[in-house]
Amino acid sequence: MTEKDFIPKTYNNFIESGSFTWSSPSNIALVKYWGKKENQISENPSISFTLNDCKTTTKLSFSKRENTDSFSFEVFLDEEKKDDFKPKIETFFKRVEVYLPFLKDYHFKIETSNTFPHSSGIASSASGMSALASCLMSLERSLSEVEITDKYFTQKASFLARLGSGSACRSLEGDLVVWGKHKEIDGSSDLFGTKYPYEVHTNFKNYQDTILLVDKGEKQVSSTVGHNLMHGHPFANERFKQAHQNISSLMKILKLGDLDAFIKIVESEALTLHAMMMTSMPYFILMKPNTLEIINKIWAYREKTDSKICFTLDAGANVHVLYPENECEQVCEFIKNELVAYCQNGHYISDRIGFGAKLL
């Protein structure tokens, strides 16, 4: 598919007003992407677990308007008006207007809430943009006289979400989603996320993710700036090749249920992501001392107990602790007894893998 496949012909149905509500989860990449080309295209493919409980619920209300020269919308988070969110939504609307030509015909009220605190250090852009994109697709489906299939709906919602926040395209489905063209994965695309199409061993079903909130503050370097620093990075091309190779390796691991090999790929990917930040120019460090304390504690626990616990990191200080469902009781005890002490105000979130966005 190309971008042109997402440009609609004409809308024949008339709708004066209404609303749609969607919930969409966050996701955590196992093989990371870092570095973007133009139009929010990633430099390398990535694969992620969709989360279940860390999600955004968005209600999009719309009413027809006379003046169609500009976008008209207001944004609320937890019932509080948030004008500081407007520039990001405005940028998003400008990027997607060619694919959603009705955007200037309506005034929109966007009411959003997260199941996790906005300042918790969990990226809400993936869940937020995928929920908003789903609401907009529901409106397009209502306006369109041509039938929009569920497959096309999900692909276009993912495509639109990507134009708001790259990783948002991986939140529409689950439990494993690939974004970026990979030669061994049929249907993989740079334009949208696709549900991982191959066999996955029962070892990886209902995998658990406990998110340790080490630092809830604003990151000193935004992800957008970080991605741009991959242009001209001395190790960039090798990193992009490595990501392709790691996905090939992970495909075999997922089929065979090899948890030890899974741990090596996932932890190596997390550390490589941060190594790229530390070796860019300008360089920066997003891990905190407590991030490293947690990693060392996990390694020691794994050595002592032969647990299949492991960690991964996003572009920040927080630690995602991943472990199979059958270890839930023991690992949760370990987290409470030894790791929570390193979390800001003792805060952490217990989650597990989930299956994507839902119309409410």
mmCIF file of N, CA and C in Angstrom, residues 112-226:
data_model
loop_
_atom_site.group_PDB
_atom_site.id
_atom_site.type_symbol
_atom_site.label_atom_id
_atom_site.label_comp_id
_atom_site.label_asym_id
_atom_site.label_seq_id
_atom_site.Cartn_x
_atom_site.Cartn_y
_atom_site.Cartn_z
ATOM 1 N N THR A 112 -10.067 13.596 27.027
ATOM 2 C CA THR A 112 -9.185 12.445 27.165
ATOM 3 C C THR A 112 -8.810 12.206 28.626
ATOM 4 N N SER A 113 -8.593 10.950 28.958
ATOM 5 C CA SER A 113 -8.120 10.612 30.312
ATOM 6 C C SER A 113 -7.252 9.369 30.214
ATOM 7 N N ASN A 114 -6.272 9.297 31.095
ATOM 8 C CA ASN A 114 -5.347 8.169 31.132
ATOM 9 C C ASN A 114 -5.581 7.340 32.390
ATOM 10 N N THR A 115 -5.328 6.037 32.296
ATOM 11 C CA THR A 115 -5.409 5.193 33.492
ATOM 12 C C THR A 115 -4.156 5.331 34.344
ATOM 13 N N PHE A 116 -3.167 6.043 33.815
ATOM 14 C CA PHE A 116 -1.929 6.298 34.558
ATOM 15 C C PHE A 116 -1.779 7.810 34.688
ATOM 16 N N PRO A 117 -1.137 8.301 35.755
ATOM 17 C CA PRO A 117 -1.008 9.757 35.924
ATOM 18 C C PRO A 117 -0.235 10.363 34.760
ATOM 19 N N HIS A 118 -0.687 11.549 34.308
ATOM 20 C CA HIS A 118 -0.058 12.191 33.146
ATOM 21 C C HIS A 118 1.433 12.418 33.399
ATOM 22 N N SER A 119 1.806 12.676 34.634
ATOM 23 C CA SER A 119 3.205 12.971 34.954
ATOM 24 C C SER A 119 3.969 11.736 35.411
ATOM 25 N N SER A 120 3.443 10.547 35.086
ATOM 26 C CA SER A 120 4.046 9.334 35.645
ATOM 27 C C SER A 120 5.294 8.894 34.914
ATOM 28 N N GLY A 121 5.626 9.557 33.803
ATOM 29 C CA GLY A 121 6.776 9.103 33.046
ATOM 30 C C GLY A 121 6.439 7.999 32.057
ATOM 31 N N ILE A 122 5.154 7.597 31.968
ATOM 32 C CA ILE A 122 4.711 6.683 30.919
ATOM 33 C C ILE A 122 4.328 7.551 29.720
ATOM 34 N N ALA A 123 4.857 7.238 28.548
ATOM 35 C CA ALA A 123 4.539 8.040 27.366
ATOM 36 C C ALA A 123 3.059 7.887 27.045
ATOM 37 N N SER A 124 2.335 9.000 27.051
ATOM 38 C CA SER A 124 0.904 8.942 26.730
ATOM 39 C C SER A 124 0.655 9.257 25.270
ATOM 40 N N SER A 125 1.704 9.612 24.505
ATOM 41 C CA SER A 125 1.481 9.982 23.101
ATOM 42 C C SER A 125 1.033 8.774 22.279
ATOM 43 N N ALA A 126 1.570 7.585 22.575
ATOM 44 C CA ALA A 126 1.188 6.392 21.799
ATOM 45 C C ALA A 126 -0.277 6.041 22.023
ATOM 46 N N SER A 127 -0.687 5.979 23.288
ATOM 47 C CA SER A 127 -2.079 5.642 23.585
ATOM 48 C C SER A 127 -3.017 6.775 23.179
ATOM 49 N N GLY A 128 -2.599 8.015 23.411
ATOM 50 C CA GLY A 128 -3.453 9.168 23.114
ATOM 51 C C GLY A 128 -3.700 9.353 21.626
ATOM 52 N N MET A 129 -2.638 9.284 20.834
ATOM 53 C CA MET A 129 -2.785 9.497 19.390
ATOM 54 C C MET A 129 -3.523 8.339 18.720
ATOM 55 N N SER A 130 -3.319 7.111 19.212
ATOM 56 C CA SER A 130 -4.032 5.976 18.604
ATOM 57 C C SER A 130 -5.518 6.024 18.949
ATOM 58 N N ALA A 131 -5.854 6.485 20.162
ATOM 59 C CA ALA A 131 -7.274 6.629 20.525
ATOM 60 C C ALA A 131 -7.942 7.719 19.684
ATOM 61 N N LEU A 132 -7.254 8.854 19.505
ATOM 62 C CA LEU A 132 -7.812 9.954 18.709
ATOM 63 C C LEU A 132 -7.970 9.529 17.246
ATOM 64 N N ALA A 133 -6.969 8.844 16.707
ATOM 65 C CA ALA A 133 -7.045 8.382 15.314
ATOM 66 C C ALA A 133 -8.222 7.424 15.120
ATOM 67 N N SER A 134 -8.475 6.577 16.105
ATOM 68 C CA SER A 134 -9.605 5.644 16.017
ATOM 69 C C SER A 134 -10.938 6.389 16.018
ATOM 70 N N CYS A 135 -11.043 7.424 16.854
ATOM 71 C CA CYS A 135 -12.270 8.247 16.874
ATOM 72 C C CYS A 135 -12.504 8.902 15.510
ATOM 73 N N LEU A 136 -11.435 9.440 14.927
ATOM 74 C CA LEU A 136 -11.562 10.104 13.628
ATOM 75 C C LEU A 136 -11.945 9.102 12.532
ATOM 76 N N MET A 137 -11.433 7.891 12.633
ATOM 77 C CA MET A 137 -11.810 6.861 11.653
ATOM 78 C C MET A 137 -13.274 6.446 11.810
ATOM 79 N N SER A 138 -13.775 6.447 13.040
ATOM 80 C CA SER A 138 -15.207 6.147 13.239
ATOM 81 C C SER A 138 -16.074 7.197 12.551
ATOM 82 N N LEU A 139 -15.633 8.461 12.624
ATOM 83 C CA LEU A 139 -16.377 9.522 11.947
ATOM 84 C C LEU A 139 -16.282 9.337 10.426
ATOM 85 N N GLU A 140 -15.094 9.025 9.935
ATOM 86 C CA GLU A 140 -14.964 8.816 8.483
ATOM 87 C C GLU A 140 -15.852 7.652 8.018
ATOM 88 N N ARG A 141 -15.876 6.589 8.792
ATOM 89 C CA ARG A 141 -16.710 5.426 8.428
ATOM 90 C C ARG A 141 -18.185 5.847 8.328
ATOM 91 N N SER A 142 -18.626 6.719 9.233
ATOM 92 C CA SER A 142 -20.027 7.184 9.210
ATOM 93 C C SER A 142 -20.312 8.083 8.010
ATOM 94 N N LEU A 143 -19.302 8.871 7.605
ATOM 95 C CA LEU A 143 -19.485 9.799 6.489
ATOM 96 C C LEU A 143 -19.402 9.109 5.131
ATOM 97 N N SER A 144 -18.711 7.990 5.093
ATOM 98 C CA SER A 144 -18.409 7.345 3.815
ATOM 99 C C SER A 144 -19.556 6.451 3.349
ATOM 100 N N GLU A 145 -19.897 6.605 2.072
ATOM 101 C CA GLU A 145 -20.904 5.726 1.481
ATOM 102 C C GLU A 145 -20.269 4.383 1.095
ATOM 103 N N VAL A 146 -18.963 4.407 0.825
ATOM 104 C CA VAL A 146 -18.219 3.184 0.491
ATOM 105 C C VAL A 146 -17.945 2.441 1.788
ATOM 106 N N GLU A 147 -18.125 1.128 1.775
ATOM 107 C CA GLU A 147 -17.895 0.347 2.995
ATOM 108 C C GLU A 147 -16.421 0.386 3.377
ATOM 109 N N ILE A 148 -16.151 0.683 4.648
ATOM 110 C CA ILE A 148 -14.793 0.634 5.180
ATOM 111 C C ILE A 148 -14.662 -0.660 5.976
ATOM 112 N N THR A 149 -13.825 -1.563 5.481
ATOM 113 C CA THR A 149 -13.655 -2.853 6.159
ATOM 114 C C THR A 149 -12.900 -2.667 7.473
ATOM 115 N N ASP A 150 -13.023 -3.644 8.354
ATOM 116 C CA ASP A 150 -12.300 -3.573 9.637
ATOM 117 C C ASP A 150 -10.791 -3.526 9.409
ATOM 118 N N LYS A 151 -10.312 -4.283 8.428
ATOM 119 C CA LYS A 151 -8.867 -4.301 8.146
ATOM 120 C C LYS A 151 -8.384 -2.917 7.699
ATOM 121 N N TYR A 152 -9.118 -2.315 6.766
ATOM 122 C CA TYR A 152 -8.745 -0.978 6.273
ATOM 123 C C TYR A 152 -8.849 0.055 7.401
ATOM 124 N N PHE A 153 -9.906 -0.062 8.201
ATOM 125 C CA PHE A 153 -10.099 0.848 9.338
ATOM 126 C C PHE A 153 -8.868 0.829 10.244
ATOM 127 N N THR A 154 -8.419 -0.377 10.621
ATOM 128 C CA THR A 154 -7.285 -0.507 11.543
ATOM 129 C C THR A 154 -5.996 -0.018 10.900
ATOM 130 N N GLN A 155 -5.795 -0.365 9.626
ATOM 131 C CA GLN A 155 -4.576 0.081 8.944
ATOM 132 C C GLN A 155 -4.529 1.604 8.839
ATOM 133 N N LYS A 156 -5.661 2.208 8.475
ATOM 134 C CA LYS A 156 -5.656 3.666 8.323
ATOM 135 C C LYS A 156 -5.552 4.353 9.681
ATOM 136 N N ALA A 157 -6.208 3.809 10.703
ATOM 137 C CA ALA A 157 -6.077 4.385 12.053
ATOM 138 C C ALA A 157 -4.620 4.334 12.509
ATOM 139 N N SER A 158 -3.948 3.219 12.236
ATOM 140 C CA SER A 158 -2.534 3.076 12.588
ATOM 141 C C SER A 158 -1.674 4.061 11.794
ATOM 142 N N PHE A 159 -1.983 4.185 10.506
ATOM 143 C CA PHE A 159 -1.282 5.126 9.622
ATOM 144 C C PHE A 159 -1.423 6.569 10.135
ATOM 145 N N LEU A 160 -2.657 6.945 10.504
ATOM 146 C CA LEU A 160 -2.900 8.297 11.028
ATOM 147 C C LEU A 160 -2.198 8.500 12.371
ATOM 148 N N ALA A 161 -2.314 7.508 13.250
ATOM 149 C CA ALA A 161 -1.696 7.614 14.582
ATOM 150 C C ALA A 161 -0.195 7.838 14.459
ATOM 151 N N ARG A 162 0.429 7.164 13.481
ATOM 152 C CA ARG A 162 1.874 7.305 13.269
ATOM 153 C C ARG A 162 2.251 8.750 12.957
ATOM 154 N N LEU A 163 1.373 9.455 12.255
ATOM 155 C CA LEU A 163 1.654 10.843 11.903
ATOM 156 C C LEU A 163 1.532 11.772 13.110
ATOM 157 N N GLY A 164 0.919 11.274 14.190
ATOM 158 C CA GLY A 164 0.878 12.025 15.447
ATOM 159 C C GLY A 164 2.026 11.667 16.362
ATOM 160 N N SER A 165 2.319 10.374 16.452
ATOM 161 C CA SER A 165 3.413 9.872 17.293
ATOM 162 C C SER A 165 3.826 8.518 16.724
ATOM 163 N N GLY A 166 5.085 8.385 16.345
ATOM 164 C CA GLY A 166 5.537 7.185 15.648
ATOM 165 C C GLY A 166 5.064 5.885 16.270
ATOM 166 N N SER A 167 5.362 5.701 17.565
ATOM 167 C CA SER A 167 5.055 4.423 18.208
ATOM 168 C C SER A 167 3.549 4.208 18.400
ATOM 169 N N ALA A 168 2.739 5.261 18.209
ATOM 170 C CA ALA A 168 1.280 5.112 18.345
ATOM 171 C C ALA A 168 0.725 4.119 17.332
ATOM 172 N N CYS A 169 1.418 3.940 16.211
ATOM 173 C CA CYS A 169 0.902 3.017 15.181
ATOM 174 C C CYS A 169 0.953 1.571 15.656
ATOM 175 N N ARG A 170 1.678 1.299 16.766
ATOM 176 C CA ARG A 170 1.775 -0.072 17.275
ATOM 177 C C ARG A 170 0.726 -0.360 18.349
ATOM 178 N N SER A 171 -0.165 0.591 18.635
ATOM 179 C CA SER A 171 -1.126 0.409 19.737
ATOM 180 C C SER A 171 -2.508 -0.046 19.299
ATOM 181 N N LEU A 172 -2.751 -0.135 17.993
ATOM 182 C CA LEU A 172 -4.104 -0.438 17.522
ATOM 183 C C LEU A 172 -4.486 -1.899 17.703
ATOM 184 N N GLU A 173 -3.483 -2.795 17.665
ATOM 185 C CA GLU A 173 -3.755 -4.228 17.778
ATOM 186 C C GLU A 173 -2.819 -4.833 18.828
ATOM 187 N N GLY A 174 -2.860 -6.136 18.975
ATOM 188 C CA GLY A 174 -1.988 -6.836 19.906
ATOM 189 C C GLY A 174 -2.028 -8.311 19.603
ATOM 190 N N ASP A 175 -1.319 -9.132 20.314
ATOM 191 C CA ASP A 175 -0.498 -8.747 21.443
ATOM 192 C C ASP A 175 0.924 -8.363 21.050
ATOM 193 N N LEU A 176 1.340 -8.757 19.830
ATOM 194 C CA LEU A 176 2.636 -8.347 19.280
ATOM 195 C C LEU A 176 2.391 -7.598 17.982
ATOM 196 N N VAL A 177 3.052 -6.459 17.824
ATOM 197 C CA VAL A 177 2.845 -5.637 16.631
ATOM 198 C C VAL A 177 4.206 -5.249 16.050
ATOM 199 N N VAL A 178 4.293 -5.333 14.718
ATOM 200 C CA VAL A 178 5.505 -4.955 13.987
ATOM 201 C C VAL A 178 5.234 -3.645 13.258
ATOM 202 N N TRP A 179 6.181 -2.725 13.336
ATOM 203 C CA TRP A 179 6.114 -1.510 12.515
ATOM 204 C C TRP A 179 7.432 -1.387 11.757
ATOM 205 N N GLY A 180 7.328 -1.218 10.453
ATOM 206 C CA GLY A 180 8.522 -1.085 9.618
ATOM 207 C C GLY A 180 8.690 -2.300 8.733
ATOM 208 N N LYS A 181 9.118 -2.061 7.510
ATOM 209 C CA LYS A 181 9.268 -3.139 6.527
ATOM 210 C C LYS A 181 10.408 -4.065 6.945
ATOM 211 N N HIS A 182 10.094 -5.366 7.056
ATOM 212 C CA HIS A 182 11.100 -6.380 7.346
ATOM 213 C C HIS A 182 10.929 -7.503 6.333
ATOM 214 N N LYS A 183 12.042 -7.903 5.708
ATOM 215 C CA LYS A 183 11.962 -8.825 4.562
ATOM 216 C C LYS A 183 11.348 -10.177 4.919
ATOM 217 N N GLU A 184 11.401 -10.571 6.202
ATOM 218 C CA GLU A 184 10.887 -11.897 6.571
ATOM 219 C C GLU A 184 9.454 -11.860 7.100
ATOM 220 N N ILE A 185 8.871 -10.673 7.215
ATOM 221 C CA ILE A 185 7.523 -10.575 7.798
ATOM 222 C C ILE A 185 6.539 -10.086 6.738
ATOM 223 N N ASP A 186 5.693 -10.992 6.275
ATOM 224 C CA ASP A 186 4.698 -10.670 5.250
ATOM 225 C C ASP A 186 3.760 -9.580 5.762
ATOM 226 N N GLY A 187 3.512 -8.599 4.912
ATOM 227 C CA GLY A 187 2.557 -7.550 5.264
ATOM 228 C C GLY A 187 3.142 -6.426 6.099
ATOM 229 N N SER A 188 4.411 -6.548 6.514
ATOM 230 C CA SER A 188 5.014 -5.471 7.317
ATOM 231 C C SER A 188 5.174 -4.227 6.453
ATOM 232 N N SER A 189 5.020 -3.075 7.082
ATOM 233 C CA SER A 189 4.984 -1.815 6.333
ATOM 234 C C SER A 189 5.621 -0.689 7.131
ATOM 235 N N ASP A 190 6.223 0.254 6.418
ATOM 236 C CA ASP A 190 6.716 1.472 7.064
ATOM 237 C C ASP A 190 5.577 2.416 7.415
ATOM 238 N N LEU A 191 4.420 2.214 6.776
ATOM 239 C CA LEU A 191 3.320 3.180 6.897
ATOM 240 C C LEU A 191 2.436 2.958 8.115
ATOM 241 N N PHE A 192 2.358 1.711 8.595
ATOM 242 C CA PHE A 192 1.455 1.402 9.712
ATOM 243 C C PHE A 192 1.957 0.152 10.428
ATOM 244 N N GLY A 193 1.466 -0.049 11.644
ATOM 245 C CA GLY A 193 1.796 -1.248 12.397
ATOM 246 C C GLY A 193 0.938 -2.417 11.938
ATOM 247 N N THR A 194 1.489 -3.642 12.032
ATOM 248 C CA THR A 194 0.723 -4.835 11.681
ATOM 249 C C THR A 194 0.862 -5.883 12.781
ATOM 250 N N LYS A 195 -0.215 -6.554 13.031
ATOM 251 C CA LYS A 195 -0.205 -7.636 14.022
ATOM 252 C C LYS A 195 0.803 -8.694 13.580
ATOM 253 N N TYR A 196 1.646 -9.128 14.501
ATOM 254 C CA TYR A 196 2.657 -10.143 14.183
ATOM 255 C C TYR A 196 1.951 -11.398 13.670
ATOM 256 N N PRO A 197 2.288 -11.861 12.441
ATOM 257 C CA PRO A 197 1.445 -12.869 11.790
ATOM 258 C C PRO A 197 1.841 -14.329 12.016
ATOM 259 N N TYR A 198 2.890 -14.595 12.793
ATOM 260 C CA TYR A 198 3.397 -15.963 12.867
ATOM 261 C C TYR A 198 3.165 -16.589 14.241
ATOM 262 N N GLU A 199 3.530 -17.852 14.311
ATOM 263 C CA GLU A 199 3.299 -18.639 15.525
ATOM 264 C C GLU A 199 4.065 -18.061 16.718
ATOM 265 N N VAL A 200 3.392 -18.004 17.860
ATOM 266 C CA VAL A 200 4.019 -17.547 19.106
ATOM 267 C C VAL A 200 3.804 -18.615 20.170
ATOM 268 N N HIS A 201 4.871 -19.029 20.809
ATOM 269 C CA HIS A 201 4.840 -20.087 21.832
ATOM 270 C C HIS A 201 4.018 -19.646 23.046
ATOM 271 N N THR A 202 3.408 -20.611 23.704
ATOM 272 C CA THR A 202 2.586 -20.294 24.884
ATOM 273 C C THR A 202 3.392 -19.616 26.002
ATOM 274 N N ASN A 203 4.716 -19.775 26.013
ATOM 275 C CA ASN A 203 5.554 -19.087 27.013
ATOM 276 C C ASN A 203 5.333 -17.580 26.999
ATOM 277 N N PHE A 204 4.973 -17.040 25.831
ATOM 278 C CA PHE A 204 4.850 -15.586 25.696
ATOM 279 C C PHE A 204 3.398 -15.102 25.789
ATOM 280 N N LYS A 205 2.471 -15.997 26.055
ATOM 281 C CA LYS A 205 1.077 -15.584 26.202
ATOM 282 C C LYS A 205 0.874 -14.962 27.590
ATOM 283 N N ASN A 206 0.109 -13.889 27.623
ATOM 284 C CA ASN A 206 -0.198 -13.182 28.867
ATOM 285 C C ASN A 206 1.069 -12.780 29.635
ATOM 286 N N TYR A 207 2.079 -12.372 28.885
ATOM 287 C CA TYR A 207 3.328 -11.911 29.514
ATOM 288 C C TYR A 207 3.023 -10.710 30.413
ATOM 289 N N GLN A 208 3.786 -10.576 31.477
ATOM 290 C CA GLN A 208 3.557 -9.535 32.481
ATOM 291 C C GLN A 208 4.557 -8.387 32.313
ATOM 292 N N ASP A 209 4.110 -7.179 32.609
ATOM 293 C CA ASP A 209 4.984 -6.001 32.557
ATOM 294 C C ASP A 209 4.681 -5.132 33.770
ATOM 295 N N THR A 210 5.623 -5.063 34.693
ATOM 296 C CA THR A 210 5.503 -4.141 35.826
ATOM 297 C C THR A 210 6.409 -2.945 35.541
ATOM 298 N N ILE A 211 5.822 -1.754 35.537
ATOM 299 C CA ILE A 211 6.552 -0.542 35.163
ATOM 300 C C ILE A 211 6.964 0.196 36.437
ATOM 301 N N LEU A 212 8.266 0.285 36.646
ATOM 302 C CA LEU A 212 8.819 0.929 37.838
ATOM 303 C C LEU A 212 9.080 2.399 37.518
ATOM 304 N N LEU A 213 8.385 3.284 38.216
ATOM 305 C CA LEU A 213 8.444 4.716 37.912
ATOM 306 C C LEU A 213 9.612 5.357 38.679
ATOM 307 N N VAL A 214 10.765 5.323 38.060
ATOM 308 C CA VAL A 214 11.996 5.820 38.683
ATOM 309 C C VAL A 214 12.012 7.340 38.709
ATOM 310 N N ASP A 215 11.522 7.944 37.621
ATOM 311 C CA ASP A 215 11.580 9.407 37.518
ATOM 312 C C ASP A 215 10.353 9.888 36.769
ATOM 313 N N LYS A 216 9.531 10.693 37.428
ATOM 314 C CA LYS A 216 8.290 11.162 36.803
ATOM 315 C C LYS A 216 8.448 12.530 36.146
ATOM 316 N N GLY A 217 9.639 13.076 36.173
ATOM 317 C CA GLY A 217 9.848 14.426 35.645
ATOM 318 C C GLY A 217 9.869 14.461 34.127
ATOM 319 N N GLU A 218 9.854 15.682 33.609
ATOM 320 C CA GLU A 218 9.969 15.904 32.168
ATOM 321 C C GLU A 218 11.376 15.477 31.732
ATOM 322 N N LYS A 219 11.453 14.734 30.614
ATOM 323 C CA LYS A 219 12.773 14.338 30.100
ATOM 324 C C LYS A 219 13.541 15.576 29.670
ATOM 325 N N GLN A 220 14.878 15.579 29.916
ATOM 326 C CA GLN A 220 15.647 16.767 29.533
ATOM 327 C C GLN A 220 15.856 16.836 28.026
ATOM 328 N N VAL A 221 15.651 15.727 27.315
ATOM 329 C CA VAL A 221 15.746 15.710 25.855
ATOM 330 C C VAL A 221 14.497 15.015 25.327
ATOM 331 N N SER A 222 13.758 15.695 24.445
ATOM 332 C CA SER A 222 12.523 15.091 23.912
ATOM 333 C C SER A 222 12.879 13.969 22.942
ATOM 334 N N SER A 223 11.937 13.054 22.769
ATOM 335 C CA SER A 223 12.158 11.951 21.828
ATOM 336 C C SER A 223 12.399 12.469 20.416
ATOM 337 N N THR A 224 11.678 13.534 20.029
ATOM 338 C CA THR A 224 11.841 14.089 18.677
ATOM 339 C C THR A 224 13.272 14.543 18.454
ATOM 340 N N VAL A 225 13.820 15.260 19.427
ATOM 341 C CA VAL A 225 15.209 15.718 19.323
ATOM 342 C C VAL A 225 16.149 14.516 19.284
ATOM 343 N N GLY A 226 15.887 13.528 20.149
ATOM 344 C CA GLY A 226 16.723 12.330 20.202
ATOM 345 C C GLY A 226 16.744 11.580 18.879
#
